[in-house]
PDB file of C-alpha atoms in Angstrom:
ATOM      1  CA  UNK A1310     -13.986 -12.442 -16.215  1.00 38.00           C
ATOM      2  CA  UNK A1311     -12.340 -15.766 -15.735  1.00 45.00           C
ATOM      3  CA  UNK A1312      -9.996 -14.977 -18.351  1.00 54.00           C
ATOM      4  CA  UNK A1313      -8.663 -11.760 -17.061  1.00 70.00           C
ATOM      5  CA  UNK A1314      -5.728 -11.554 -14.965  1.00 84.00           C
ATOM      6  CA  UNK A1315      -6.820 -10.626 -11.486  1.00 93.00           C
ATOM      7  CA  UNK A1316      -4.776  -8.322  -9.416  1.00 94.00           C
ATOM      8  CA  UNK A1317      -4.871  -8.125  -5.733  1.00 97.00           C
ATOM      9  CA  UNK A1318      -3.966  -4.588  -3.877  1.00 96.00           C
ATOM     10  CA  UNK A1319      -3.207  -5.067  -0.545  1.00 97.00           C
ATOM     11  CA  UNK A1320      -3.528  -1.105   0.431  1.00 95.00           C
ATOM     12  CA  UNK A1321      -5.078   0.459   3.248  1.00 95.00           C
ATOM     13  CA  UNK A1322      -4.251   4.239   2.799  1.00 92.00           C
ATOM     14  CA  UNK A1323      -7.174   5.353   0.694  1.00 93.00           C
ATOM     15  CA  UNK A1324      -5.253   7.599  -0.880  1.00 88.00           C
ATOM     16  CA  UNK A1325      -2.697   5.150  -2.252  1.00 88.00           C
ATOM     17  CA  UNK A1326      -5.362   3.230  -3.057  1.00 92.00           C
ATOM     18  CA  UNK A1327      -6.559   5.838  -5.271  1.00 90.00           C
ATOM     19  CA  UNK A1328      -3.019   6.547  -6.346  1.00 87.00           C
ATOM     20  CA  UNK A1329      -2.362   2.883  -7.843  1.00 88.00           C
ATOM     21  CA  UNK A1330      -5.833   2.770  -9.695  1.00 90.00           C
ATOM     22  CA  UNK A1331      -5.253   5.194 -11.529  1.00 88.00           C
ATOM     23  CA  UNK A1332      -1.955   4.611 -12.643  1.00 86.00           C
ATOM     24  CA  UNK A1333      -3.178   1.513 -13.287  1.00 87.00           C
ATOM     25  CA  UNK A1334      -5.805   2.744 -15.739  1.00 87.00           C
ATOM     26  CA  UNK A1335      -2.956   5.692 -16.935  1.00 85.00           C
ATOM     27  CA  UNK A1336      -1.392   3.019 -18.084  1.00 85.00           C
ATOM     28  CA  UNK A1337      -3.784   0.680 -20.031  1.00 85.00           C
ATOM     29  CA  UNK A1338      -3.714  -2.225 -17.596  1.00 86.00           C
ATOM     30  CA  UNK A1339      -7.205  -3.133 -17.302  1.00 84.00           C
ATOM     31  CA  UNK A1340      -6.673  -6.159 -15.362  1.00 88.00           C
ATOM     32  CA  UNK A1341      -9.727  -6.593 -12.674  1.00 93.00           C
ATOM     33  CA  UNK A1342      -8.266  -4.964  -9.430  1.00 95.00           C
ATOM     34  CA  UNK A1343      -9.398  -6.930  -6.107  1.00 97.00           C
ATOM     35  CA  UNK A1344      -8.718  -4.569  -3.428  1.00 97.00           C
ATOM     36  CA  UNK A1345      -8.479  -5.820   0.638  1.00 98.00           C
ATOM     37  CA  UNK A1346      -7.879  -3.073   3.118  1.00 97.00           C
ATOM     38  CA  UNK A1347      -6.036  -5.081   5.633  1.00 97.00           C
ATOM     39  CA  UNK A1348      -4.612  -8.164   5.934  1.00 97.00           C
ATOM     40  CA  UNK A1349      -7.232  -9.934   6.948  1.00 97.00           C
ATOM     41  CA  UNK A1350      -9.041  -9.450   4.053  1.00 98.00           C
ATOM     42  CA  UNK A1351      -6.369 -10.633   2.024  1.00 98.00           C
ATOM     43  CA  UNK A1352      -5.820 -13.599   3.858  1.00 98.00           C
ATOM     44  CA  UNK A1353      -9.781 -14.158   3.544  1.00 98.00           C
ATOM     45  CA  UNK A1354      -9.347 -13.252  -0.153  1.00 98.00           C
ATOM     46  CA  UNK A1355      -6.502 -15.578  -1.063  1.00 97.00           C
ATOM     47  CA  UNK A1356      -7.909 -18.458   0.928  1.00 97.00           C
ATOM     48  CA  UNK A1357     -11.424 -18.329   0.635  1.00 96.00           C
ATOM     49  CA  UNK A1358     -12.674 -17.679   4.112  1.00 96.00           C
ATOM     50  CA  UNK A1359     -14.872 -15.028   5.941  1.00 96.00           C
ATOM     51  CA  UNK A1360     -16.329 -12.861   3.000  1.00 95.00           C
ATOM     52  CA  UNK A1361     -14.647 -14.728   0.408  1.00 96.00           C
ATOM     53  CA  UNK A1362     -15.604 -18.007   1.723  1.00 96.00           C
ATOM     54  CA  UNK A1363     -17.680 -19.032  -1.791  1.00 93.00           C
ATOM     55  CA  UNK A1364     -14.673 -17.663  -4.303  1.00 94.00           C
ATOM     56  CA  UNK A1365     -13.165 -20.303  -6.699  1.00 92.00           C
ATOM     57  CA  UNK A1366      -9.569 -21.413  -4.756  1.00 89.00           C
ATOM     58  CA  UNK A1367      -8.465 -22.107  -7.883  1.00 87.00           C
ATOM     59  CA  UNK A1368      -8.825 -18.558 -10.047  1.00 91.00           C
ATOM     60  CA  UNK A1369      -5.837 -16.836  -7.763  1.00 93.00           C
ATOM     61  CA  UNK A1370      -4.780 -13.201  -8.490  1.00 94.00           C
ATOM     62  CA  UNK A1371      -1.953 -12.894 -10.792  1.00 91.00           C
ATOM     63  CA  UNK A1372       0.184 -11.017  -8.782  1.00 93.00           C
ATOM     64  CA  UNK A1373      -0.239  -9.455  -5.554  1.00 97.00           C
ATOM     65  CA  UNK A1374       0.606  -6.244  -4.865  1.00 95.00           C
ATOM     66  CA  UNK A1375       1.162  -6.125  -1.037  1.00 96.00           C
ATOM     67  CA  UNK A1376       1.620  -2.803   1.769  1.00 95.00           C
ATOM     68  CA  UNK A1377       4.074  -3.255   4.583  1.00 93.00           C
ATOM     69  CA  UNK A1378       2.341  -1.509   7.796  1.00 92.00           C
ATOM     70  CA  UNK A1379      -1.524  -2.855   7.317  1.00 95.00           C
ATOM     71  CA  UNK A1380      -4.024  -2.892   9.944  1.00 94.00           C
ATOM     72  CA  UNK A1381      -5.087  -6.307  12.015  1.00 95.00           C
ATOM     73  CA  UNK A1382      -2.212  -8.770  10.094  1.00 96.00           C
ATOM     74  CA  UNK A1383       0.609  -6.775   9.348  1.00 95.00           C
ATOM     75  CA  UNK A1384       2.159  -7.281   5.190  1.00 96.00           C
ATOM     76  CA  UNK A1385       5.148  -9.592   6.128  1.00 96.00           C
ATOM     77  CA  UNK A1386       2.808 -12.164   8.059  1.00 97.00           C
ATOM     78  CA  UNK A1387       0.165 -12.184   4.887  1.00 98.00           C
ATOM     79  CA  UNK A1388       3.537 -12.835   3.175  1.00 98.00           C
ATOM     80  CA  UNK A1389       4.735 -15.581   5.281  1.00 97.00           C
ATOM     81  CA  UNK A1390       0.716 -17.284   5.055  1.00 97.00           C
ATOM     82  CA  UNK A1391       1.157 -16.407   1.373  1.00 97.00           C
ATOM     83  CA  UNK A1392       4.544 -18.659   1.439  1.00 97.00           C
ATOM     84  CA  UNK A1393       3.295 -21.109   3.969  1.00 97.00           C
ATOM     85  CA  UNK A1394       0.013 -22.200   1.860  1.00 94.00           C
ATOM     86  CA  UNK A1395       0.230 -25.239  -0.653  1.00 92.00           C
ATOM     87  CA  UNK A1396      -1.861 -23.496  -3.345  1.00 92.00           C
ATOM     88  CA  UNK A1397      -0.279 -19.866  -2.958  1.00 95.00           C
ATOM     89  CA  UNK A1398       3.332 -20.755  -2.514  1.00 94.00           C
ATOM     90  CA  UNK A1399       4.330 -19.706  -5.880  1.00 93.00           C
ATOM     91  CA  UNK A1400       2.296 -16.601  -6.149  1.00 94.00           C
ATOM     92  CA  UNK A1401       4.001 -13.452  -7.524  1.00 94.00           C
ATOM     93  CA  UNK A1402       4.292 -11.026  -4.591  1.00 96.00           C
ATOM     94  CA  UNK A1403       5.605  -7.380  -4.535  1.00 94.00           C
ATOM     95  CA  UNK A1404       5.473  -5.741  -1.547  1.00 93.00           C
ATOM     96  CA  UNK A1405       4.558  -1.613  -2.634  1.00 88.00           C
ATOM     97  CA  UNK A1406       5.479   0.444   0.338  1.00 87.00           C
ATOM     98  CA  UNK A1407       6.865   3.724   1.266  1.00 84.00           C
ATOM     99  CA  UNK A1408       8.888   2.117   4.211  1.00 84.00           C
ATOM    100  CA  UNK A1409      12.773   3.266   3.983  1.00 83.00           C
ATOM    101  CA  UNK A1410      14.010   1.371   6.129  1.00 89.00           C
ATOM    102  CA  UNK A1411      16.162  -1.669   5.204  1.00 92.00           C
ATOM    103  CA  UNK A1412      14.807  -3.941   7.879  1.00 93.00           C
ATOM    104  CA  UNK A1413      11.809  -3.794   6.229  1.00 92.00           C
ATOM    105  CA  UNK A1414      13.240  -4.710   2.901  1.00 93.00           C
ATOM    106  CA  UNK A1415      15.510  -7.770   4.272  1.00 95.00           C
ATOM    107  CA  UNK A1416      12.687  -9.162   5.894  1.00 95.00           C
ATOM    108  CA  UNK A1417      10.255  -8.800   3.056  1.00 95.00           C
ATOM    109  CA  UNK A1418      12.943 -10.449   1.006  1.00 95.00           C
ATOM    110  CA  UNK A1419      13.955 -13.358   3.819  1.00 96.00           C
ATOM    111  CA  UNK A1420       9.859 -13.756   3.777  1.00 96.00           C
ATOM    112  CA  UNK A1421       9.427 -14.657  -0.312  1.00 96.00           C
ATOM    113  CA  UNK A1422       8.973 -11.681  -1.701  1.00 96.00           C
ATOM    114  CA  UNK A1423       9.182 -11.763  -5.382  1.00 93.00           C
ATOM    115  CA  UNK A1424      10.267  -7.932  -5.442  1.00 90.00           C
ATOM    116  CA  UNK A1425      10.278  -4.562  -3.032  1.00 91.00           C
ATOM    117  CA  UNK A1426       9.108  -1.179  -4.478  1.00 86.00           C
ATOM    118  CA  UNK A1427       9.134   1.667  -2.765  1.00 85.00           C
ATOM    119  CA  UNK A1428       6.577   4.085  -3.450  1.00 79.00           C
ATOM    120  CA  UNK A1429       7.660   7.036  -5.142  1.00 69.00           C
ATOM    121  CA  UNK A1430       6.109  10.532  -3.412  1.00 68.00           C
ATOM    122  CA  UNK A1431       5.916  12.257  -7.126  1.00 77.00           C
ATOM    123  CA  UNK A1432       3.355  10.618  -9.123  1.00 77.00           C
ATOM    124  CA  UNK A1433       5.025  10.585 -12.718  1.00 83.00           C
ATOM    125  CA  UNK A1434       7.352   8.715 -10.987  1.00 83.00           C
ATOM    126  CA  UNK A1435       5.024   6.218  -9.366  1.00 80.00           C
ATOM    127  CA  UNK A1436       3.202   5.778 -12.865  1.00 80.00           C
ATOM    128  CA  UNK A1437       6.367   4.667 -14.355  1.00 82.00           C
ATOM    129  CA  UNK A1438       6.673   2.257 -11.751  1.00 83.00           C
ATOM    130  CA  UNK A1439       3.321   0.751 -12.093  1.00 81.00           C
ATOM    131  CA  UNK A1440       3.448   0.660 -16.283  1.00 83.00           C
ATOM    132  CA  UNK A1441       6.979  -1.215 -15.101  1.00 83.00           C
ATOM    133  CA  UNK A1442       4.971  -3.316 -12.946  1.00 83.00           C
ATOM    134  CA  UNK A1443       2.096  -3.864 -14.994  1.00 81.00           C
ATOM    135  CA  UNK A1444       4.235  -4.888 -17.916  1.00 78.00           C
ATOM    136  CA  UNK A1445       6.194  -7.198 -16.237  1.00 82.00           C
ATOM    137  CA  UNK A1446       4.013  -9.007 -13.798  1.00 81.00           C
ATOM    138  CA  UNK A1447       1.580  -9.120 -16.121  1.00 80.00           C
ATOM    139  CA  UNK A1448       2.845  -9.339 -19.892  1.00 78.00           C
ATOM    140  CA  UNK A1449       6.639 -10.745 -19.891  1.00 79.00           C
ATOM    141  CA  UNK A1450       6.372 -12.784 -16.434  1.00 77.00           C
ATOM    142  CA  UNK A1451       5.490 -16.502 -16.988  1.00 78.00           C
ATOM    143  CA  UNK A1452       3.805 -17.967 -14.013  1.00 75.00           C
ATOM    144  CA  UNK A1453       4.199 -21.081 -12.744  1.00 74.00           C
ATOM    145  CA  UNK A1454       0.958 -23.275 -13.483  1.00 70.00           C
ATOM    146  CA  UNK A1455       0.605 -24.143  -9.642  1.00 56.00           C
ATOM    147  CA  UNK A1456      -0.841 -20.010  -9.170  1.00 45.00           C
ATOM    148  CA  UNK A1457      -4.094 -21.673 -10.641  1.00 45.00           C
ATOM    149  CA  UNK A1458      -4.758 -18.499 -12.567  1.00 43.00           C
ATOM    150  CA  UNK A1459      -4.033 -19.812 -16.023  1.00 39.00           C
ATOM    151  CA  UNK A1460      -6.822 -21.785 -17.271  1.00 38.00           C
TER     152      UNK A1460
END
């Protein structure tokens, strides 16, 4: 398990939850998927605290796949944490959202994000995006060795 790339959905929608699993597993990547529900639980996730208070800080996910409009912390203040801390600076985000709006999408940018993907509403379409995902994030991308991930 410490081997395998970890992947953290950010999601709280159960039913785009459900969505990116199994495109995930439609498309062969069968990374371990850590899945928070609201930004809290990432936050506790990425930095070890509250549920996740005894998880190695050093084994981060490899990317983090990140919702906009989440309950109790909202996506683009997990994403400024996520760019604030020492040890997840450099972590690959991509915020996966269905927002439209271009607000959203400047901010997410002016925040750190690594990339902004909308969700596509037909699901051939959103498999293709997470194959492009999966393949890039996880196969061609070369993290840098601060993530912690690579040992």
């Amino acid at each position: 398990m410490d081997n395998k790339k970890v992947i953290l959905l950010v999601e709280d929608n159960a039913d785009d939850e459900e969505l990116t699993l199994r495109a995930l597993r439609k498309n062969n990547i069968e990374n371990e998927v850590v899945v928070a529900r609201d930004g809290v639980e990432a936050l506790d996730y990425l930095f070890c605290t509250g549920a996740y208070a005894g998880r190695d800080p050093n084994h981060l996910p490899e990317v983090v796949l990140l919702d906009l409009k989440l309950p109790k912390v909202d996506g683009l203040e997990v994403l400024r944490r996520i760019r604030a801390g020492a040890q997840t600076r450099l972590l690959p985000v991509v915020m996966l959202t269905s927002s439209l709006e271009e607000g959203d999408l400047v901010r997410a940018y002016a925040s750190g994000a690594n990339s902004y993907v909308r969700k596509p509403v037909d699901f051939t379409q959103f498999m293709e995006a997470v194959k492009q995902l999966g393949l890039y994030w996880l196969v061609i991308n070369n993290p840098p060795p601060e993530t912690g991930s690579q040992k």
